[in-house]
XYZ file of C-alpha atoms in Angstrom:
506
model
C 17.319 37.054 -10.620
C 19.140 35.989 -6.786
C 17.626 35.177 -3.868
C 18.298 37.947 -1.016
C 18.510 36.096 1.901
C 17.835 38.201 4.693
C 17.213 38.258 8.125
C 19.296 37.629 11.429
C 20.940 34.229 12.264
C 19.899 34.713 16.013
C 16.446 34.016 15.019
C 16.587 30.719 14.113
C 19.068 29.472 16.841
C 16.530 30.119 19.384
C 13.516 27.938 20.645
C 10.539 30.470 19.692
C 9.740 30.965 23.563
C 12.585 33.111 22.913
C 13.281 34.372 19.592
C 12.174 38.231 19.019
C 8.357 39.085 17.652
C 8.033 38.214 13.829
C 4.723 37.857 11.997
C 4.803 34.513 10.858
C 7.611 32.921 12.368
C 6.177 33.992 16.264
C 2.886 34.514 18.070
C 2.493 38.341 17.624
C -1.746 38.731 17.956
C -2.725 38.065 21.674
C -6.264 36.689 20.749
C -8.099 34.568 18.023
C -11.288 35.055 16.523
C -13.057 31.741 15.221
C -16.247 31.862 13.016
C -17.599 28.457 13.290
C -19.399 26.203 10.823
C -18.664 27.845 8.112
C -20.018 25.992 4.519
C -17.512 25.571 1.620
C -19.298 23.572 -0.311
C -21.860 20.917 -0.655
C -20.484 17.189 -2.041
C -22.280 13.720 -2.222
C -21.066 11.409 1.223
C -21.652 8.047 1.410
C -21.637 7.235 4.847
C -25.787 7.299 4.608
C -25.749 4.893 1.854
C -27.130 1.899 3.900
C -30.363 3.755 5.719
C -30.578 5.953 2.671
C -29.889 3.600 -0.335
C -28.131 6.172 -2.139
C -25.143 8.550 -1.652
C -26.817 12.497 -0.678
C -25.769 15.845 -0.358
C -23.580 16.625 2.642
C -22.720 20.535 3.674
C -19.022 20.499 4.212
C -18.216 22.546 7.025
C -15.488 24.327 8.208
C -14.124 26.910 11.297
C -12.184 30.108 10.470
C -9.383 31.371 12.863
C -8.563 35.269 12.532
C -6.117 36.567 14.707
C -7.926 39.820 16.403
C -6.593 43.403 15.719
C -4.882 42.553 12.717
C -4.840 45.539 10.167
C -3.168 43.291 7.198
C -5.563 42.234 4.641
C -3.477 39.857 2.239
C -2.748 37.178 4.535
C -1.485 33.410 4.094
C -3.943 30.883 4.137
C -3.429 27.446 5.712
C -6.634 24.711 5.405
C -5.969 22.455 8.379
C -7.762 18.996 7.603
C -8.074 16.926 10.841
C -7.308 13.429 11.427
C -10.003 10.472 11.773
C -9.500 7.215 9.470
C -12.233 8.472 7.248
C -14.725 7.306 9.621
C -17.042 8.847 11.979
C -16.247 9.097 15.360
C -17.056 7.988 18.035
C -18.180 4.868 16.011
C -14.867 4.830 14.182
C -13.281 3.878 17.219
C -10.453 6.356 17.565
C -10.671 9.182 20.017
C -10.236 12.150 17.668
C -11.834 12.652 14.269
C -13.221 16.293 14.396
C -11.925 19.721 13.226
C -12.681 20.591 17.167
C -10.093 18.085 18.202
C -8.042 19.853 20.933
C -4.570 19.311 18.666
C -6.206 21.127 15.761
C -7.849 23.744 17.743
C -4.081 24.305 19.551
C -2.422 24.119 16.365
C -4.995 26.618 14.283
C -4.901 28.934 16.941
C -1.216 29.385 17.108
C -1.104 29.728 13.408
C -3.704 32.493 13.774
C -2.130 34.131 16.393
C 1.010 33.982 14.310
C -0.384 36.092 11.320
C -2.423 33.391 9.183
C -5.811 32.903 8.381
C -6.622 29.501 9.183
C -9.921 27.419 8.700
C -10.067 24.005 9.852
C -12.024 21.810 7.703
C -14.123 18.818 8.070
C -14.411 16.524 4.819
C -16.168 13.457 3.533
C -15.914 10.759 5.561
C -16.811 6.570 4.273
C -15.147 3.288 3.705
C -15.040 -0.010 4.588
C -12.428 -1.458 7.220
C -13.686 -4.418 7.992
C -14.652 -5.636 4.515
C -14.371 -9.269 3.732
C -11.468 -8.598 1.211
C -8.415 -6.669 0.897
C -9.367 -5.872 -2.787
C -12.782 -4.285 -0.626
C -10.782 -2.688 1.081
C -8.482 -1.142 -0.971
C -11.583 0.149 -3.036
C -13.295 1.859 -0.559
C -10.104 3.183 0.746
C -9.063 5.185 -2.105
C -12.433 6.634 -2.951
C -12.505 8.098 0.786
C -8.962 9.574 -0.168
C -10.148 10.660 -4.054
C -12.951 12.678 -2.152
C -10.496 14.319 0.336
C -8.659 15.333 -2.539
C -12.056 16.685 -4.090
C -12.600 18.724 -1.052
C -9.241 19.837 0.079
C -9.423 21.495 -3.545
C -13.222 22.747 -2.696
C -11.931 24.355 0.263
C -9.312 26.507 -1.945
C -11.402 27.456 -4.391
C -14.016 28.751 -2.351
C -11.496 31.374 -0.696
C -10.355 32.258 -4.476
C -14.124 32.484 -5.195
C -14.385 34.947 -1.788
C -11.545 37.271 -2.950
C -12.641 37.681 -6.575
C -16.638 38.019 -6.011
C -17.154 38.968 -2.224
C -14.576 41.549 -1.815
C -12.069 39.287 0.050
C -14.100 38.782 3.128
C -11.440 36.628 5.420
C -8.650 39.276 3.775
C -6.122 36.325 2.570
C -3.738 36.112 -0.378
C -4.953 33.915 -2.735
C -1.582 32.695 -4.268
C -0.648 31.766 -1.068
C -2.380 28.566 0.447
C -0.793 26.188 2.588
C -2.451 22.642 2.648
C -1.781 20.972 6.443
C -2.694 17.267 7.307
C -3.040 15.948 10.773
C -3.133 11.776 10.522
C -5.672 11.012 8.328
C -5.646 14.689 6.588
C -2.178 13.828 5.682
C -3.406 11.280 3.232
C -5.326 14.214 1.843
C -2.793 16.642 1.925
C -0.185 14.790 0.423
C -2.321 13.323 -2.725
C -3.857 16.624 -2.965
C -0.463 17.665 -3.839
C 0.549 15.094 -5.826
C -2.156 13.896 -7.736
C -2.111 15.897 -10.743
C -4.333 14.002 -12.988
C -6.980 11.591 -13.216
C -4.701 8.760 -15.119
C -2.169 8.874 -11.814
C -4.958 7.349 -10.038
C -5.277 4.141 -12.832
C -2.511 2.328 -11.946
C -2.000 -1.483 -11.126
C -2.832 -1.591 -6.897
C -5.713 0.278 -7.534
C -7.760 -1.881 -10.055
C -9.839 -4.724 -10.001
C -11.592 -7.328 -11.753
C -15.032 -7.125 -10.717
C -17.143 -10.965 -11.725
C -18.087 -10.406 -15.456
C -15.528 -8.148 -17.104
C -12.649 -9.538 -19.025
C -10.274 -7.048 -18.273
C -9.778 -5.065 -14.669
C -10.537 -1.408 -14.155
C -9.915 1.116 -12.301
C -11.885 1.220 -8.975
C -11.950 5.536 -8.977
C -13.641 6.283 -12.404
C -13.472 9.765 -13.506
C -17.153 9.716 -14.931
C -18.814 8.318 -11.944
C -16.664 9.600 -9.078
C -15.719 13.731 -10.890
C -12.316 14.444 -11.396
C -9.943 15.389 -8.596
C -10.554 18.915 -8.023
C -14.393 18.279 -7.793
C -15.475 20.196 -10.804
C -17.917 18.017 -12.657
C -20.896 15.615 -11.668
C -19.875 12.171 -10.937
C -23.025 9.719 -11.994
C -23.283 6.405 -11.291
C -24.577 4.590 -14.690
C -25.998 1.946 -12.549
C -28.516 3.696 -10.904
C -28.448 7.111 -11.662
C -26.634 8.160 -8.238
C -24.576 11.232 -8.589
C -21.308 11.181 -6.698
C -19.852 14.341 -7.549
C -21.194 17.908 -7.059
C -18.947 21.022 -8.802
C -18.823 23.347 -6.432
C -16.599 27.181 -7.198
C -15.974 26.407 -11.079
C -13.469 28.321 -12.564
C -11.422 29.248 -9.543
C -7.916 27.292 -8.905
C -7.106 24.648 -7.032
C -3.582 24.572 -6.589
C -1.706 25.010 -3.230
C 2.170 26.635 -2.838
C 3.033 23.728 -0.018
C 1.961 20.993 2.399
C 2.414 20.020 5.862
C 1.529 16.656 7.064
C 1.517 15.131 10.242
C 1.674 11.159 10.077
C -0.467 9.786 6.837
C 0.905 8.302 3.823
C 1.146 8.789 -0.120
C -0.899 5.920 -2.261
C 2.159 5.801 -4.396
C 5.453 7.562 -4.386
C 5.407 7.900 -8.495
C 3.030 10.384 -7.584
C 5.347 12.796 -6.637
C 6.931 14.902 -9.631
C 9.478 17.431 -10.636
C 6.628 20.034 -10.954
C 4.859 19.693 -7.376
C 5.086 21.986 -4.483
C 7.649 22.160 -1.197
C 6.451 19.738 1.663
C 7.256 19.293 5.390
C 6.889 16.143 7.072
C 6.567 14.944 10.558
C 6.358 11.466 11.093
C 6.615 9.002 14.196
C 8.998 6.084 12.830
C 6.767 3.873 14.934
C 3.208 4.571 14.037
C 1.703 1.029 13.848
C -0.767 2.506 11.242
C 0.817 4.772 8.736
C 4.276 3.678 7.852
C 7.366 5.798 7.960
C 8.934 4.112 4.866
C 7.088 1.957 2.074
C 4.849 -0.305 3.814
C 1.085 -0.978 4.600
C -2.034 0.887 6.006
C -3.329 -1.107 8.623
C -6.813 -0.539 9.560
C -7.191 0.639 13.366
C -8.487 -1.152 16.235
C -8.861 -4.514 13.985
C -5.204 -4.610 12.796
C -6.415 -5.228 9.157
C -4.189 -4.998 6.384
C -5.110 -2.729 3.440
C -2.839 -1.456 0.524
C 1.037 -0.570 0.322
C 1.774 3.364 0.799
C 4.761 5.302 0.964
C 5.090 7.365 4.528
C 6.650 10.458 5.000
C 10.534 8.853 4.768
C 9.517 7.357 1.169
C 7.563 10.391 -0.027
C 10.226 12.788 1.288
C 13.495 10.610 -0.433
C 11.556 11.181 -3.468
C 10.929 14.531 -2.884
C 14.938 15.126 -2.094
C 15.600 13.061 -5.324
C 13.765 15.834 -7.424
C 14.989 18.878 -5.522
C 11.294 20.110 -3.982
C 12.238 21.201 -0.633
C 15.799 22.920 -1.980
C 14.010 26.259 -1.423
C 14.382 25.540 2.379
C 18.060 25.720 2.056
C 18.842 29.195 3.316
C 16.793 28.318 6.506
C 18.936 24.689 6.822
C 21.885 26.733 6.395
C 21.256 28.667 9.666
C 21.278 25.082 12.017
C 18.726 26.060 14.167
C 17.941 23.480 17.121
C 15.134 22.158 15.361
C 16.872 21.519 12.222
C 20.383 20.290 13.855
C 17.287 17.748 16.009
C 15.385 16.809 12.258
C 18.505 16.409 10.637
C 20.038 13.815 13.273
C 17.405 11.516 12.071
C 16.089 12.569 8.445
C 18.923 11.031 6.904
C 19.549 14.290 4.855
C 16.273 14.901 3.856
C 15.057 18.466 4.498
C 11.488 19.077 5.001
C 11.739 15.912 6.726
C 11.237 15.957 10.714
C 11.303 12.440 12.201
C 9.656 12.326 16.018
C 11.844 9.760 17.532
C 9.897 8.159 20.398
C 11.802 6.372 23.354
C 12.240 2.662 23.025
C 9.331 1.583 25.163
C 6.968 3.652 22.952
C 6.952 1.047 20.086
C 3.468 1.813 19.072
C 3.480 5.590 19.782
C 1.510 7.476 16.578
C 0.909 10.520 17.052
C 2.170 12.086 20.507
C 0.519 15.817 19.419
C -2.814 14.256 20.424
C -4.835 14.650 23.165
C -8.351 14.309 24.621
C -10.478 13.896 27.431
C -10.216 10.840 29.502
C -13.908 10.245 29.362
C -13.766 9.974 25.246
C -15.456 6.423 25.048
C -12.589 5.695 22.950
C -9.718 6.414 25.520
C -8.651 2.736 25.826
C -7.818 2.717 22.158
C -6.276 5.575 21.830
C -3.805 5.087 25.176
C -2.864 1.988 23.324
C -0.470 4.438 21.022
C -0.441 7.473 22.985
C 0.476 5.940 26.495
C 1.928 8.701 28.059
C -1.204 10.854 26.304
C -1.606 14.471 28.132
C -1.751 18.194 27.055
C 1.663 19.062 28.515
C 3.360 16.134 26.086
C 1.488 17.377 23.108
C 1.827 20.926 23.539
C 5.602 20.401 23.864
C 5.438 18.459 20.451
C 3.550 20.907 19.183
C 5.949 23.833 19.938
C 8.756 21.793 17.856
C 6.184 21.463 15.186
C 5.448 24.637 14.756
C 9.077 25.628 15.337
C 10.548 23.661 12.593
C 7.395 24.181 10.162
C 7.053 27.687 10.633
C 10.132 29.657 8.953
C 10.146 26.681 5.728
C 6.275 28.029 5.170
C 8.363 31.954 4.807
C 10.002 30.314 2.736
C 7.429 28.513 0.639
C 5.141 31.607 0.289
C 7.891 34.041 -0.027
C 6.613 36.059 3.210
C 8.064 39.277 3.927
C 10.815 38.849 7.115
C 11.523 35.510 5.325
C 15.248 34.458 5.242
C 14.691 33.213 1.739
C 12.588 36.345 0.646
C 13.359 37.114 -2.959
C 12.888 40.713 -3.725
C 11.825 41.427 -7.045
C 13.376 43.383 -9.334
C 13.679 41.572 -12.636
C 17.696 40.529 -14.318
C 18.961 42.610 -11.412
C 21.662 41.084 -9.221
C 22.274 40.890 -5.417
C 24.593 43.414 -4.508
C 27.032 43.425 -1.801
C 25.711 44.589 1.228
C 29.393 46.784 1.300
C 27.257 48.984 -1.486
C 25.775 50.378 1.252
C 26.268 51.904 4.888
C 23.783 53.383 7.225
C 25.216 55.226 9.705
C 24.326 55.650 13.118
C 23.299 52.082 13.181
C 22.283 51.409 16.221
C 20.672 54.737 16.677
C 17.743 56.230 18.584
C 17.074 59.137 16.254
C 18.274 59.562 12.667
C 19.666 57.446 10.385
C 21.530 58.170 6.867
C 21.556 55.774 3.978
C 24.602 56.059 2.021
C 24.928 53.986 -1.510
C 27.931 53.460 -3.698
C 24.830 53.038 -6.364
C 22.465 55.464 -6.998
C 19.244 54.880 -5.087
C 15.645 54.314 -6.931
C 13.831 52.944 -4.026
C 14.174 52.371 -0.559
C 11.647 49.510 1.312
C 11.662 48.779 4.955
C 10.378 46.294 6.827
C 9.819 45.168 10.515
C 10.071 41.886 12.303
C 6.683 41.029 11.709
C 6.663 41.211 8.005
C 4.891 44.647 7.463
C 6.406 47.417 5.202
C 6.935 50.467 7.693
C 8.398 52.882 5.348
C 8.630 52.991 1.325
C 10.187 55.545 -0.444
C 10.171 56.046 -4.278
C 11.822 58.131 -7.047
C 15.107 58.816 -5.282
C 17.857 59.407 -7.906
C 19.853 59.552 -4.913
C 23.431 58.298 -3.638
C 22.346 59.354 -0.107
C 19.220 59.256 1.677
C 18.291 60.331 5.766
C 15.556 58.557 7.497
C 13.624 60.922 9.582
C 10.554 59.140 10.513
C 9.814 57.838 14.478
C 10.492 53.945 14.598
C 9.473 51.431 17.619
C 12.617 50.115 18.897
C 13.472 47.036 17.401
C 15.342 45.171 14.494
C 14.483 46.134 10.489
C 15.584 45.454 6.992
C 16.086 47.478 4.747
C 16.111 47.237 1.197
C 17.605 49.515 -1.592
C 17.015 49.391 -5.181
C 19.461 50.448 -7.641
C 19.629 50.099 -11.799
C 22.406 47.719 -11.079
C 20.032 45.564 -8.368
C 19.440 45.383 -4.441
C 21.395 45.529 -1.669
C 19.769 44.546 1.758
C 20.690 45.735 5.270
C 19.604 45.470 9.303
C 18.699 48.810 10.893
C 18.581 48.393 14.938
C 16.470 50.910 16.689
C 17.232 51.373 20.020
């Protein structure tokens, strides 16, 4: 079967200000609808351990962004996980670290008002920074990150558990789940995506040799800390403590792509030929995550931790193995934001490097803002200087800009430029197979085929099938029905494939 590639150059050369309405590619829905708190699960968090003595149940939470008025009930779903060092704030000492941080509130409610369901979720937070050793470090470190994993995967079952036993109550498609990681959730989104399973965790810079044993082990163990999706108890032989509560057995866990925003990869080899399409955007000078191979360095303190691979390693690897070729109908089209990512990506698409000016050495994560009063301004103008809601919106907009018609793609979303229509050992015909004729027109249209016609689809700019047609037999077909003005495709099916076309209604 070929790809169709459809849809009109014009909208990608645009900034998204101006490019016409499409559902999913443009804001469309005027107004968002969030139901707050939502539960997703229930896991064990450490971050009582100390006053507690032992690791307890913690409800994970999570807020749900609907765009209002929409009549589509098989939507995309993207789980936003929110930045924060895996500590909690304000006692972690940065100034964001909440799913009701203003960049993930902006950034979910654009996606909402673009078509998606969104939820953003808050996860299991715990580790040690300022432990006495590296080696300390590095354990607690990568048990935060196993448990991200854990509930990132929670998150995405519990919508597959929705559809299939509560009658699809948030009306998403369940083969169609976008994982997206601000700073911290990028850890989580990319080793959700890569970490396949248990045995990629056991590997050399993430063992130890605690006093006593004669050989090292690993420091995640599958029986005491569950597996990676979450789906059996983790106990603790020592004392009993369970670690790991299943939550949604039975549903997936999988995701069709990632987006990450800053955050790292514990180890490039994690990334195989079989994982899913993922967009980066990276500043090349974030003191804390690093752009290449290089080391996590615990905020505020400056402490080193354990090598990663940033978004420049992960993505050469993911270029290497061909991941992100499925974006290549939308590189092909040179947008601004791609001709802008692919100035500085070095050829890697998915890859969207946020070159700060030369005085912003330490800049992170210029999508972030807060309120001045946050106790933990100081720390956070240290690598936002120039921090304020006009710079991160205007990040923001390129963000979504660039991520937005590679997620089409991804998904396979109708109005995508990559949308593959599917009609099984068929090929692509010409598009000379067919005319319509008046095109533009303000009344009716004929459809004439050089192949006789089974099926006739159209769709509008915002994804949704206006008009379907079955059963033809036909060489010629007229369209009749009232259309809003604006730009369609159309798509006809013959026994010899599919032909696609634009219909302009004036």
């Amino acid at each position: 079967m070929k790809k169709i590639s459809t849809l009109i150059m014009a909208l990608t050369m645009l900034p998204c200000s101006h490019l016409l309405s499409q559902r999913y590619l443009t804001e469309v829905f005027d107004e968002v609808e969030v139901t707050t708190d939502v539960t997703y699960g229930v896991n064990a968090t450490v971050v009582l351990y100390e006053s507690m003595g032992e690791a307890v149940p913690q409800p994970l939470k999570m807020d749900v962004y609907q765009p209002v008025g929409d009549t589509e009930t098989n939507r995309p779903l993207v789980l936003y996980f929110h930045t924060g060092n895996f500590l909690p704030q304000p006692q972690g000492g940065s100034p964001t670290g909440d799913k009701g941080d203003s960049a993930a509130v902006e950034i979910c409610s654009r996606l909402a008002r673009m078509g998606y369901v969104v939820a953003s979720c808050d996860y299991r937070l715990g580790w040690n920074p300022l432990a006495p050793t590296q080696t300390e470090r590095v354990n607690t470190l990568i048990n935060a990150a196993y448990r991200g994993v854990q509930d990132s995967r929670t998150a995405a079952r519990y919508f597959r558990r929705s559809v299939a036993e509560q009658d699809n109550p948030y009306g998403i498609d369940p083969d169609k789940i976008v994982l997206w990681g601000q700073g911290t959730g990028g850890y989580i989104a990319f080793a959700s995506a890569t970490i396949n399973d248990y045995m990629d965790i056991v590997i050399p810079k993430f063992m130890y040799q605690p006093d006593g044993f004669p050989n090292p082990i690993p420091m995640v163990l599958e029986a005491v800390n569950g597996n990676p999706d979450g789906t059996n108890v983790g106990v603790n032989p020592m004392d009993g403590d369970t670690l790991c509560y299943p939550n949604h057995v039975g549903y997936a866990s999988n995701f069709s792509m990632v987006v990450n925003m800053g955050g790292a990869l514990g180890d490039s080899t994690w990334v195989t030929a079989n994982d899913i399409p993922m967009v980066s955007f990276h500043s090349p000078t974030d003191p804390f995550a690093p752009y290449d191979l290089g080391m996590v360095v615990v905020p505020v303190v400056g402490l080193n931790v354990v090598e990663v691979s940033g978004s420049y390693g992960v993505q050469r690897r993911i270029a290497a193995l061909g991941l992100n070729n499925v974006f290549a109908p939308v590189e092909a089209q040179n947008d601004i934001y791609t001709q802008k990512a692919n100035e500085n990506n070095n050829g890697y698409t998915g890859l969207y490097p946020l070159v700060r000016p030369a005085n912003r050495i330490n800049d992170s994560a210029p999508w972030e803002w807060w309120n001045p009063s946050n106790p933990n301004h100081a720390t956070g103008i240290a690598t936002n200087p120039d921090m304020s809601p006009e710079k991160a919106k205007t990040f923001i907009d390129t963000i979504i800009a660039y991520a937005a018609p590679r997620m089409m793609c991804a998904l396979q979303l109708p109005g995508s430029i990559c949308l593959t229509t599917g009609v099984d050992d068929k090929e692509e015909l010409s598009s000379t197979f067919v005319t319509i004729y008046p095109n533009p027109t303000k009344d009716l249209t004929t459809i004439h085929s050089r192949e006789m016609m089974n099926r006739i689809e159209i769709i509008n700019m915002m994804g949704s099938v206006v008009y379907s047609v079955g059963g033809l037999q036909a060489y010629q077909h007229v369209l009749n029905e009232k259309f809003a003005s604006g730009i369609y495709l159309v798509t006809i099916y013959t026994d010899k494939g599919t032909a696609v076309q634009k219909l302009i209604i004036e």
